[in-house]
């Protein structure tokens, strides 16, 4: 598939620019620090003892400091949401870059792991050299206590060694538990191990306290390599006499001092910012939430309507939900399917019962009726669990209203980000740019369409009454048409006529949309299986010969 330069720049240009800047910063820091320790006079004697291991360990440490400071910033969700919603960020390209925050967080995490491997490997070589190349001339420069000391003993009896082992262990647990298979099969492992980052940063700032590497402080009076005043006679005296007459002896012995720890300078700012944000989120999420209604929908989907004081949200945003009755520390993101408006204060989510957490949460919301239990009114019978809601947070779906033409593609429960958009159109929200909306929803089972069937029918009827039938273009696809006649109910006729058996032919669909909207930027929004998103991403970059530019946006919770 041929890639169009214009389409590629529209979709990938900003992301790759940030990537190149980030890679450039890492490379510059690595090379700069390497050359400093390789050619710096203050490290002359230390380099003679340790060799290239010194340069590589310190260069990788500089890159680690950079990435350990950057990795926290993408996780400041409230800050990113504020920046996205503020008038200071008016560019759509800039807002779309904020949607890549999770990708940038992962990139920094991978860089931390790579540079940690390099850093640890170089320091293992350094420890061996400390033992094998023990300096009798400069005892203060040695980390080993005597020549030939066991390197394992050096590691286990020094602050840098012990803290380094702990950092490697924590980093291994965090990295291994972040794999896709573990996050899907057992999210609790990922959640608990990832929160070890607090311990990681504390140990990281202690890591440099030991002062394993030292630099020379009196270069002016003791140039590197000069002959010391107290040098013994004999062979060394003969070498001294062979020097030129203009060369002078050292005025004093070399003196060495450990570096002051600098890691805290790098990480203290982002760490304080993140901690302040977490405190703000904790205070905000502690406000009580009232569960108004709970409804069970087909295909194991539960709708939850809630009420919270001073809660405001925009269509496309999501919240993070915590239920202490299930787990005190687990937090799970859910897209808002209903936002508060001027006429109603309630907001809602739809969750699919998949996994241990959603199963236990659903059992608390809708407990099984007990046998021989007297049937009471619903108001008296239901006792909902206590929940906490943090958010709302920004997401790519917020940009649906900022295009002239938008295409929303949903797969199964991935329809939730766009349900709130449909509610906003139905409620008559004003002030947005959107002139035409294409809504494509693919489901395996026909029953899934009933989650939002009444909403789609109501919006369709409203736009026909306003003489705007082309504003909302609806396409429904079902891959398993077992009971297709069920949607022939009279009130769902508007949906039945737009129901197609099979899967969309994406290229033909986008070409049709492009021909209808020539010379326009079309926003393509996807929330669903990876196969669909990959196909749409490739097609948007391909630059279909229709005159329209497709900008791809993928829903991703950070």
PDB file of C-alpha atoms in Angstrom, residues 68-368:
ATOM      1  CA  UNK A  68      13.427   8.703  34.858  1.00  0.00           C
ATOM      2  CA  UNK A  69      12.334  12.336  34.955  1.00  0.00           C
ATOM      3  CA  UNK A  70      10.303  12.186  31.719  1.00  0.00           C
ATOM      4  CA  UNK A  71       8.510   8.899  32.386  1.00  0.00           C
ATOM      5  CA  UNK A  72       6.331  10.461  35.086  1.00  0.00           C
ATOM      6  CA  UNK A  73       5.020  13.398  33.055  1.00  0.00           C
ATOM      7  CA  UNK A  74       2.703  11.389  30.734  1.00  0.00           C
ATOM      8  CA  UNK A  75       1.033   9.943  33.827  1.00  0.00           C
ATOM      9  CA  UNK A  76      -0.085  13.363  35.084  1.00  0.00           C
ATOM     10  CA  UNK A  77      -3.571  12.817  33.697  1.00  0.00           C
ATOM     11  CA  UNK A  78      -5.236  15.817  35.289  1.00  0.00           C
ATOM     12  CA  UNK A  79      -2.500  18.132  34.040  1.00  0.00           C
ATOM     13  CA  UNK A  80      -2.807  16.788  30.489  1.00  0.00           C
ATOM     14  CA  UNK A  81      -6.599  17.125  30.631  1.00  0.00           C
ATOM     15  CA  UNK A  82      -6.267  20.719  31.801  1.00  0.00           C
ATOM     16  CA  UNK A  83      -3.787  21.533  29.037  1.00  0.00           C
ATOM     17  CA  UNK A  84      -6.035  19.923  26.432  1.00  0.00           C
ATOM     18  CA  UNK A  85      -9.114  21.815  27.591  1.00  0.00           C
ATOM     19  CA  UNK A  86      -7.405  25.183  28.104  1.00  0.00           C
ATOM     20  CA  UNK A  87      -7.430  27.869  25.454  1.00  0.00           C
ATOM     21  CA  UNK A  88      -3.625  27.984  25.483  1.00  0.00           C
ATOM     22  CA  UNK A  89      -3.539  24.828  23.334  1.00  0.00           C
ATOM     23  CA  UNK A  90      -5.587  25.863  20.330  1.00  0.00           C
ATOM     24  CA  UNK A  91      -3.804  23.684  17.773  1.00  0.00           C
ATOM     25  CA  UNK A  92      -5.432  20.379  16.992  1.00  0.00           C
ATOM     26  CA  UNK A  93      -2.020  18.908  16.150  1.00  0.00           C
ATOM     27  CA  UNK A  94      -0.758  19.761  19.625  1.00  0.00           C
ATOM     28  CA  UNK A  95      -3.806  18.228  21.257  1.00  0.00           C
ATOM     29  CA  UNK A  96      -3.369  15.073  19.193  1.00  0.00           C
ATOM     30  CA  UNK A  97       0.205  14.801  20.469  1.00  0.00           C
ATOM     31  CA  UNK A  98      -1.179  14.670  24.008  1.00  0.00           C
ATOM     32  CA  UNK A  99      -3.035  11.509  22.962  1.00  0.00           C
ATOM     33  CA  UNK A 100       0.355   9.818  22.539  1.00  0.00           C
ATOM     34  CA  UNK A 101       1.225  10.284  26.212  1.00  0.00           C
ATOM     35  CA  UNK A 102       0.877   6.572  26.956  1.00  0.00           C
ATOM     36  CA  UNK A 103       3.141   5.701  24.011  1.00  0.00           C
ATOM     37  CA  UNK A 104       5.743   8.174  25.250  1.00  0.00           C
ATOM     38  CA  UNK A 105       5.501   6.707  28.761  1.00  0.00           C
ATOM     39  CA  UNK A 106       6.148   3.223  27.357  1.00  0.00           C
ATOM     40  CA  UNK A 107       9.059   4.507  25.255  1.00  0.00           C
ATOM     41  CA  UNK A 108      10.685   6.092  28.308  1.00  0.00           C
ATOM     42  CA  UNK A 109      10.141   2.887  30.271  1.00  0.00           C
ATOM     43  CA  UNK A 110      11.814   0.790  27.584  1.00  0.00           C
ATOM     44  CA  UNK A 111      14.700   3.287  27.431  1.00  0.00           C
ATOM     45  CA  UNK A 112      15.123   3.008  31.216  1.00  0.00           C
ATOM     46  CA  UNK A 113      15.373  -0.770  30.927  1.00  0.00           C
ATOM     47  CA  UNK A 114      17.882  -0.620  28.051  1.00  0.00           C
ATOM     48  CA  UNK A 115      20.133   1.964  29.676  1.00  0.00           C
ATOM     49  CA  UNK A 116      19.883   0.079  32.984  1.00  0.00           C
ATOM     50  CA  UNK A 117      21.276  -3.046  31.320  1.00  0.00           C
ATOM     51  CA  UNK A 118      24.139  -0.988  29.861  1.00  0.00           C
ATOM     52  CA  UNK A 119      24.731   0.789  33.185  1.00  0.00           C
ATOM     53  CA  UNK A 120      24.774  -2.402  35.249  1.00  0.00           C
ATOM     54  CA  UNK A 121      27.006  -4.243  32.765  1.00  0.00           C
ATOM     55  CA  UNK A 122      29.525  -1.401  32.734  1.00  0.00           C
ATOM     56  CA  UNK A 123      29.569  -1.218  36.534  1.00  0.00           C
ATOM     57  CA  UNK A 124      30.168  -4.960  36.819  1.00  0.00           C
ATOM     58  CA  UNK A 125      33.280  -4.423  34.722  1.00  0.00           C
ATOM     59  CA  UNK A 126      34.192  -1.469  36.950  1.00  0.00           C
ATOM     60  CA  UNK A 127      33.918  -3.555  40.105  1.00  0.00           C
ATOM     61  CA  UNK A 128      36.249  -6.169  38.639  1.00  0.00           C
ATOM     62  CA  UNK A 129      38.717  -3.428  37.665  1.00  0.00           C
ATOM     63  CA  UNK A 130      38.541  -1.867  41.131  1.00  0.00           C
ATOM     64  CA  UNK A 131      39.712  -5.179  42.520  1.00  0.00           C
ATOM     65  CA  UNK A 132      42.243  -6.145  39.839  1.00  0.00           C
ATOM     66  CA  UNK A 133      43.711  -2.649  39.255  1.00  0.00           C
ATOM     67  CA  UNK A 134      43.890  -1.558  42.873  1.00  0.00           C
ATOM     68  CA  UNK A 135      45.906   1.676  43.027  1.00  0.00           C
ATOM     69  CA  UNK A 136      48.645   1.781  45.659  1.00  0.00           C
ATOM     70  CA  UNK A 137      49.552   5.358  44.694  1.00  0.00           C
ATOM     71  CA  UNK A 138      46.039   6.756  45.226  1.00  0.00           C
ATOM     72  CA  UNK A 139      44.281   4.810  48.019  1.00  0.00           C
ATOM     73  CA  UNK A 140      41.391   7.315  48.185  1.00  0.00           C
ATOM     74  CA  UNK A 141      40.453   6.463  44.593  1.00  0.00           C
ATOM     75  CA  UNK A 142      39.784   2.795  45.310  1.00  0.00           C
ATOM     76  CA  UNK A 143      36.394   1.272  46.031  1.00  0.00           C
ATOM     77  CA  UNK A 144      37.989  -2.063  46.913  1.00  0.00           C
ATOM     78  CA  UNK A 145      39.604  -2.351  50.316  1.00  0.00           C
ATOM     79  CA  UNK A 146      42.621  -4.278  49.003  1.00  0.00           C
ATOM     80  CA  UNK A 147      43.966  -5.669  45.768  1.00  0.00           C
ATOM     81  CA  UNK A 148      42.197  -8.841  44.645  1.00  0.00           C
ATOM     82  CA  UNK A 149      39.105  -8.352  46.830  1.00  0.00           C
ATOM     83  CA  UNK A 150      36.131 -10.464  45.762  1.00  0.00           C
ATOM     84  CA  UNK A 151      33.941  -8.301  43.446  1.00  0.00           C
ATOM     85  CA  UNK A 152      30.775  -9.882  44.885  1.00  0.00           C
ATOM     86  CA  UNK A 153      31.823  -8.710  48.337  1.00  0.00           C
ATOM     87  CA  UNK A 154      32.328  -5.172  47.034  1.00  0.00           C
ATOM     88  CA  UNK A 155      28.797  -5.158  45.597  1.00  0.00           C
ATOM     89  CA  UNK A 156      27.156  -6.542  48.738  1.00  0.00           C
ATOM     90  CA  UNK A 157      28.949  -4.235  51.210  1.00  0.00           C
ATOM     91  CA  UNK A 158      28.609  -0.841  49.514  1.00  0.00           C
ATOM     92  CA  UNK A 159      25.624   1.490  49.229  1.00  0.00           C
ATOM     93  CA  UNK A 160      25.808   1.741  45.407  1.00  0.00           C
ATOM     94  CA  UNK A 161      26.026  -2.039  45.149  1.00  0.00           C
ATOM     95  CA  UNK A 162      23.113  -2.897  47.450  1.00  0.00           C
ATOM     96  CA  UNK A 163      20.836  -0.156  46.124  1.00  0.00           C
ATOM     97  CA  UNK A 164      21.764  -1.129  42.568  1.00  0.00           C
ATOM     98  CA  UNK A 165      20.657  -4.715  43.183  1.00  0.00           C
ATOM     99  CA  UNK A 166      17.345  -3.501  44.631  1.00  0.00           C
ATOM    100  CA  UNK A 167      16.773  -1.178  41.669  1.00  0.00           C
ATOM    101  CA  UNK A 168      17.418  -3.991  39.200  1.00  0.00           C
ATOM    102  CA  UNK A 169      14.974  -6.273  41.049  1.00  0.00           C
ATOM    103  CA  UNK A 170      12.203  -3.651  41.164  1.00  0.00           C
ATOM    104  CA  UNK A 171      12.729  -2.686  37.535  1.00  0.00           C
ATOM    105  CA  UNK A 172      12.586  -6.336  36.463  1.00  0.00           C
ATOM    106  CA  UNK A 173       9.276  -6.841  38.305  1.00  0.00           C
ATOM    107  CA  UNK A 174       7.764  -3.681  36.823  1.00  0.00           C
ATOM    108  CA  UNK A 175       8.910  -4.442  33.284  1.00  0.00           C
ATOM    109  CA  UNK A 176       7.917  -8.124  33.248  1.00  0.00           C
ATOM    110  CA  UNK A 177       4.478  -7.452  34.738  1.00  0.00           C
ATOM    111  CA  UNK A 178       3.795  -4.751  32.141  1.00  0.00           C
ATOM    112  CA  UNK A 179       3.588  -7.284  29.332  1.00  0.00           C
ATOM    113  CA  UNK A 180       0.293  -7.497  27.489  1.00  0.00           C
ATOM    114  CA  UNK A 181      -0.418 -11.097  28.497  1.00  0.00           C
ATOM    115  CA  UNK A 182      -0.058 -10.375  32.231  1.00  0.00           C
ATOM    116  CA  UNK A 183      -2.129  -7.185  32.078  1.00  0.00           C
ATOM    117  CA  UNK A 184      -4.938  -9.098  30.360  1.00  0.00           C
ATOM    118  CA  UNK A 185      -4.810 -12.299  32.432  1.00  0.00           C
ATOM    119  CA  UNK A 186      -4.109 -10.768  35.850  1.00  0.00           C
ATOM    120  CA  UNK A 187      -4.372  -6.986  36.043  1.00  0.00           C
ATOM    121  CA  UNK A 188      -3.778  -7.026  39.801  1.00  0.00           C
ATOM    122  CA  UNK A 189      -0.157  -8.143  39.323  1.00  0.00           C
ATOM    123  CA  UNK A 190       0.468  -5.274  36.925  1.00  0.00           C
ATOM    124  CA  UNK A 191      -1.200  -2.764  39.224  1.00  0.00           C
ATOM    125  CA  UNK A 192       0.645  -3.695  42.418  1.00  0.00           C
ATOM    126  CA  UNK A 193       4.092  -4.130  40.868  1.00  0.00           C
ATOM    127  CA  UNK A 194       3.812  -0.906  38.875  1.00  0.00           C
ATOM    128  CA  UNK A 195       3.203   1.033  42.072  1.00  0.00           C
ATOM    129  CA  UNK A 196       6.654  -0.029  43.236  1.00  0.00           C
ATOM    130  CA  UNK A 197       7.851   3.026  41.316  1.00  0.00           C
ATOM    131  CA  UNK A 198       7.593   4.951  44.601  1.00  0.00           C
ATOM    132  CA  UNK A 199      10.164   2.658  46.228  1.00  0.00           C
ATOM    133  CA  UNK A 200      12.208   2.767  43.019  1.00  0.00           C
ATOM    134  CA  UNK A 201      12.588   6.548  43.109  1.00  0.00           C
ATOM    135  CA  UNK A 202      13.458   6.606  46.811  1.00  0.00           C
ATOM    136  CA  UNK A 203      16.230   4.051  46.318  1.00  0.00           C
ATOM    137  CA  UNK A 204      17.357   5.804  43.136  1.00  0.00           C
ATOM    138  CA  UNK A 205      18.057   9.028  45.006  1.00  0.00           C
ATOM    139  CA  UNK A 206      20.042   7.099  47.641  1.00  0.00           C
ATOM    140  CA  UNK A 207      22.014   5.206  45.007  1.00  0.00           C
ATOM    141  CA  UNK A 208      24.623   7.951  44.517  1.00  0.00           C
ATOM    142  CA  UNK A 209      25.249   8.619  48.210  1.00  0.00           C
ATOM    143  CA  UNK A 210      28.022   6.003  48.439  1.00  0.00           C
ATOM    144  CA  UNK A 211      30.371   7.997  46.233  1.00  0.00           C
ATOM    145  CA  UNK A 212      31.904   5.056  44.386  1.00  0.00           C
ATOM    146  CA  UNK A 213      33.420   7.223  41.639  1.00  0.00           C
ATOM    147  CA  UNK A 214      35.659  10.176  42.537  1.00  0.00           C
ATOM    148  CA  UNK A 215      37.238  13.030  40.610  1.00  0.00           C
ATOM    149  CA  UNK A 216      40.463  14.947  41.165  1.00  0.00           C
ATOM    150  CA  UNK A 217      39.991  18.342  42.823  1.00  0.00           C
ATOM    151  CA  UNK A 218      43.491  19.881  42.510  1.00  0.00           C
ATOM    152  CA  UNK A 219      44.304  19.738  38.815  1.00  0.00           C
ATOM    153  CA  UNK A 220      46.005  23.149  38.922  1.00  0.00           C
ATOM    154  CA  UNK A 221      48.731  22.048  41.335  1.00  0.00           C
ATOM    155  CA  UNK A 222      48.773  18.409  40.245  1.00  0.00           C
ATOM    156  CA  UNK A 223      48.306  18.053  36.474  1.00  0.00           C
ATOM    157  CA  UNK A 224      47.395  14.489  35.539  1.00  0.00           C
ATOM    158  CA  UNK A 225      50.451  12.318  34.948  1.00  0.00           C
ATOM    159  CA  UNK A 226      53.010  14.593  36.591  1.00  0.00           C
ATOM    160  CA  UNK A 227      55.753  13.329  38.908  1.00  0.00           C
ATOM    161  CA  UNK A 228      54.827  13.632  42.578  1.00  0.00           C
ATOM    162  CA  UNK A 229      57.060  15.390  45.136  1.00  0.00           C
ATOM    163  CA  UNK A 230      57.358  12.391  47.440  1.00  0.00           C
ATOM    164  CA  UNK A 231      58.211   9.957  44.651  1.00  0.00           C
ATOM    165  CA  UNK A 232      60.875   7.480  45.714  1.00  0.00           C
ATOM    166  CA  UNK A 233      64.383   7.363  44.263  1.00  0.00           C
ATOM    167  CA  UNK A 234      65.731   4.654  42.037  1.00  0.00           C
ATOM    168  CA  UNK A 235      64.183   3.944  38.689  1.00  0.00           C
ATOM    169  CA  UNK A 236      61.558   6.705  39.121  1.00  0.00           C
ATOM    170  CA  UNK A 237      64.351   9.193  39.885  1.00  0.00           C
ATOM    171  CA  UNK A 238      66.147   8.175  36.702  1.00  0.00           C
ATOM    172  CA  UNK A 239      62.963   8.767  34.693  1.00  0.00           C
ATOM    173  CA  UNK A 240      62.627  12.191  36.307  1.00  0.00           C
ATOM    174  CA  UNK A 241      66.183  13.174  35.314  1.00  0.00           C
ATOM    175  CA  UNK A 242      65.496  12.216  31.705  1.00  0.00           C
ATOM    176  CA  UNK A 243      62.687  14.810  31.441  1.00  0.00           C
ATOM    177  CA  UNK A 244      63.258  18.185  29.867  1.00  0.00           C
ATOM    178  CA  UNK A 245      64.544  20.953  32.103  1.00  0.00           C
ATOM    179  CA  UNK A 246      61.389  23.073  31.643  1.00  0.00           C
ATOM    180  CA  UNK A 247      59.106  20.403  33.054  1.00  0.00           C
ATOM    181  CA  UNK A 248      58.124  20.903  36.690  1.00  0.00           C
ATOM    182  CA  UNK A 249      57.276  18.472  39.406  1.00  0.00           C
ATOM    183  CA  UNK A 250      53.857  18.304  41.080  1.00  0.00           C
ATOM    184  CA  UNK A 251      53.501  20.776  43.893  1.00  0.00           C
ATOM    185  CA  UNK A 252      51.321  18.379  45.931  1.00  0.00           C
ATOM    186  CA  UNK A 253      49.710  14.962  45.797  1.00  0.00           C
ATOM    187  CA  UNK A 254      46.476  14.371  43.901  1.00  0.00           C
ATOM    188  CA  UNK A 255      43.350  14.800  45.971  1.00  0.00           C
ATOM    189  CA  UNK A 256      40.009  13.161  45.185  1.00  0.00           C
ATOM    190  CA  UNK A 257      36.403  13.788  46.121  1.00  0.00           C
ATOM    191  CA  UNK A 258      33.127  12.018  45.419  1.00  0.00           C
ATOM    192  CA  UNK A 259      30.512  13.742  43.281  1.00  0.00           C
ATOM    193  CA  UNK A 260      27.492  15.239  44.995  1.00  0.00           C
ATOM    194  CA  UNK A 261      24.377  13.201  44.079  1.00  0.00           C
ATOM    195  CA  UNK A 262      22.685  14.747  41.031  1.00  0.00           C
ATOM    196  CA  UNK A 263      19.845  12.315  40.380  1.00  0.00           C
ATOM    197  CA  UNK A 264      17.530  14.206  42.724  1.00  0.00           C
ATOM    198  CA  UNK A 265      17.984  17.336  40.577  1.00  0.00           C
ATOM    199  CA  UNK A 266      16.559  15.460  37.599  1.00  0.00           C
ATOM    200  CA  UNK A 267      13.675  13.613  39.230  1.00  0.00           C
ATOM    201  CA  UNK A 268      12.592  15.877  42.099  1.00  0.00           C
ATOM    202  CA  UNK A 269      10.634  18.281  39.870  1.00  0.00           C
ATOM    203  CA  UNK A 270       8.573  15.680  37.946  1.00  0.00           C
ATOM    204  CA  UNK A 271       8.210  13.584  41.098  1.00  0.00           C
ATOM    205  CA  UNK A 272       6.840  16.509  43.114  1.00  0.00           C
ATOM    206  CA  UNK A 273       4.523  17.409  40.233  1.00  0.00           C
ATOM    207  CA  UNK A 274       3.234  13.862  40.024  1.00  0.00           C
ATOM    208  CA  UNK A 275       2.768  13.606  43.800  1.00  0.00           C
ATOM    209  CA  UNK A 276       0.889  16.927  43.856  1.00  0.00           C
ATOM    210  CA  UNK A 277      -1.338  15.688  41.055  1.00  0.00           C
ATOM    211  CA  UNK A 278      -2.010  12.424  42.862  1.00  0.00           C
ATOM    212  CA  UNK A 279      -2.904  14.337  46.021  1.00  0.00           C
ATOM    213  CA  UNK A 280      -5.283  16.525  44.044  1.00  0.00           C
ATOM    214  CA  UNK A 281      -6.869  13.469  42.455  1.00  0.00           C
ATOM    215  CA  UNK A 282      -7.208  11.780  45.840  1.00  0.00           C
ATOM    216  CA  UNK A 283      -9.004  14.783  47.308  1.00  0.00           C
ATOM    217  CA  UNK A 284     -11.228  15.127  44.240  1.00  0.00           C
ATOM    218  CA  UNK A 285     -12.110  11.434  44.082  1.00  0.00           C
ATOM    219  CA  UNK A 286     -12.966  11.319  47.800  1.00  0.00           C
ATOM    220  CA  UNK A 287     -16.196  13.242  47.153  1.00  0.00           C
ATOM    221  CA  UNK A 288     -19.159  10.882  47.570  1.00  0.00           C
ATOM    222  CA  UNK A 289     -20.763   9.301  44.523  1.00  0.00           C
ATOM    223  CA  UNK A 290     -24.421   8.303  44.495  1.00  0.00           C
ATOM    224  CA  UNK A 291     -25.464   5.393  42.287  1.00  0.00           C
ATOM    225  CA  UNK A 292     -28.809   6.331  40.760  1.00  0.00           C
ATOM    226  CA  UNK A 293     -29.654   3.332  38.577  1.00  0.00           C
ATOM    227  CA  UNK A 294     -28.125   0.059  37.455  1.00  0.00           C
ATOM    228  CA  UNK A 295     -29.421  -1.691  34.330  1.00  0.00           C
ATOM    229  CA  UNK A 296     -28.358  -4.985  32.812  1.00  0.00           C
ATOM    230  CA  UNK A 297     -28.171  -5.080  29.015  1.00  0.00           C
ATOM    231  CA  UNK A 298     -27.747  -8.012  26.631  1.00  0.00           C
ATOM    232  CA  UNK A 299     -24.351  -9.669  26.107  1.00  0.00           C
ATOM    233  CA  UNK A 300     -23.144  -9.122  29.711  1.00  0.00           C
ATOM    234  CA  UNK A 301     -23.132  -5.327  29.678  1.00  0.00           C
ATOM    235  CA  UNK A 302     -24.149  -3.278  32.710  1.00  0.00           C
ATOM    236  CA  UNK A 303     -25.131   0.394  32.603  1.00  0.00           C
ATOM    237  CA  UNK A 304     -24.359   2.489  35.668  1.00  0.00           C
ATOM    238  CA  UNK A 305     -25.838   5.953  36.236  1.00  0.00           C
ATOM    239  CA  UNK A 306     -24.264   8.081  38.966  1.00  0.00           C
ATOM    240  CA  UNK A 307     -24.467  11.491  40.583  1.00  0.00           C
ATOM    241  CA  UNK A 308     -21.549  13.485  41.974  1.00  0.00           C
ATOM    242  CA  UNK A 309     -21.399  17.043  43.215  1.00  0.00           C
ATOM    243  CA  UNK A 310     -19.691  19.564  40.900  1.00  0.00           C
ATOM    244  CA  UNK A 311     -18.887  16.904  38.326  1.00  0.00           C
ATOM    245  CA  UNK A 312     -18.376  18.334  34.834  1.00  0.00           C
ATOM    246  CA  UNK A 313     -17.255  16.447  31.751  1.00  0.00           C
ATOM    247  CA  UNK A 314     -17.019  16.740  27.990  1.00  0.00           C
ATOM    248  CA  UNK A 315     -18.131  14.082  25.489  1.00  0.00           C
ATOM    249  CA  UNK A 316     -15.350  11.606  24.812  1.00  0.00           C
ATOM    250  CA  UNK A 317     -13.725  11.810  28.247  1.00  0.00           C
ATOM    251  CA  UNK A 318     -13.325   8.922  30.669  1.00  0.00           C
ATOM    252  CA  UNK A 319     -13.265   8.352  34.427  1.00  0.00           C
ATOM    253  CA  UNK A 320     -11.352   5.989  36.720  1.00  0.00           C
ATOM    254  CA  UNK A 321     -13.541   3.960  39.037  1.00  0.00           C
ATOM    255  CA  UNK A 322     -12.588   2.423  42.383  1.00  0.00           C
ATOM    256  CA  UNK A 323     -14.763   0.090  44.423  1.00  0.00           C
ATOM    257  CA  UNK A 324     -13.321  -0.766  47.871  1.00  0.00           C
ATOM    258  CA  UNK A 325     -15.730  -3.672  48.131  1.00  0.00           C
ATOM    259  CA  UNK A 326     -13.849  -5.338  45.278  1.00  0.00           C
ATOM    260  CA  UNK A 327     -10.331  -3.979  45.782  1.00  0.00           C
ATOM    261  CA  UNK A 328      -9.135  -0.956  47.708  1.00  0.00           C
ATOM    262  CA  UNK A 329      -6.201  -0.261  45.411  1.00  0.00           C
ATOM    263  CA  UNK A 330      -7.413  -1.240  41.948  1.00  0.00           C
ATOM    264  CA  UNK A 331      -8.638   1.527  39.654  1.00  0.00           C
ATOM    265  CA  UNK A 332     -10.188   0.878  36.251  1.00  0.00           C
ATOM    266  CA  UNK A 333     -10.925   3.369  33.445  1.00  0.00           C
ATOM    267  CA  UNK A 334     -14.353   3.586  31.812  1.00  0.00           C
ATOM    268  CA  UNK A 335     -15.496   5.922  29.065  1.00  0.00           C
ATOM    269  CA  UNK A 336     -18.424   8.166  29.886  1.00  0.00           C
ATOM    270  CA  UNK A 337     -21.479   7.236  27.847  1.00  0.00           C
ATOM    271  CA  UNK A 338     -23.580  10.040  29.344  1.00  0.00           C
ATOM    272  CA  UNK A 339     -22.250  13.454  30.395  1.00  0.00           C
ATOM    273  CA  UNK A 340     -23.917  15.936  32.750  1.00  0.00           C
ATOM    274  CA  UNK A 341     -25.833  18.722  31.014  1.00  0.00           C
ATOM    275  CA  UNK A 342     -27.712  21.821  32.067  1.00  0.00           C
ATOM    276  CA  UNK A 343     -30.900  19.785  32.429  1.00  0.00           C
ATOM    277  CA  UNK A 344     -29.486  16.722  34.188  1.00  0.00           C
ATOM    278  CA  UNK A 345     -26.599  16.183  36.594  1.00  0.00           C
ATOM    279  CA  UNK A 346     -26.234  12.428  36.237  1.00  0.00           C
ATOM    280  CA  UNK A 347     -23.470  10.744  34.269  1.00  0.00           C
ATOM    281  CA  UNK A 348     -23.126   7.150  33.209  1.00  0.00           C
ATOM    282  CA  UNK A 349     -20.838   4.371  32.031  1.00  0.00           C
ATOM    283  CA  UNK A 350     -21.345   1.025  30.327  1.00  0.00           C
ATOM    284  CA  UNK A 351     -19.072  -1.832  31.394  1.00  0.00           C
ATOM    285  CA  UNK A 352     -18.753  -5.284  29.941  1.00  0.00           C
ATOM    286  CA  UNK A 353     -18.413  -8.136  32.408  1.00  0.00           C
ATOM    287  CA  UNK A 354     -15.001  -9.505  31.417  1.00  0.00           C
ATOM    288  CA  UNK A 355     -12.457 -10.489  34.058  1.00  0.00           C
ATOM    289  CA  UNK A 356     -12.451 -10.972  37.819  1.00  0.00           C
ATOM    290  CA  UNK A 357     -12.831  -7.322  38.796  1.00  0.00           C
ATOM    291  CA  UNK A 358     -15.898  -6.606  36.638  1.00  0.00           C
ATOM    292  CA  UNK A 359     -17.492  -9.888  37.698  1.00  0.00           C
ATOM    293  CA  UNK A 360     -17.143  -9.109  41.411  1.00  0.00           C
ATOM    294  CA  UNK A 361     -18.253  -5.523  40.854  1.00  0.00           C
ATOM    295  CA  UNK A 362     -21.362  -6.654  38.957  1.00  0.00           C
ATOM    296  CA  UNK A 363     -22.220  -9.106  41.733  1.00  0.00           C
ATOM    297  CA  UNK A 364     -22.207  -6.224  44.208  1.00  0.00           C
ATOM    298  CA  UNK A 365     -24.340  -4.067  41.930  1.00  0.00           C
ATOM    299  CA  UNK A 366     -26.813  -6.791  40.955  1.00  0.00           C
ATOM    300  CA  UNK A 367     -26.687  -9.563  43.570  1.00  0.00           C
ATOM    301  CA  UNK A 368     -28.467 -12.823  42.864  1.00  0.00           C
TER     302      UNK A 368
END
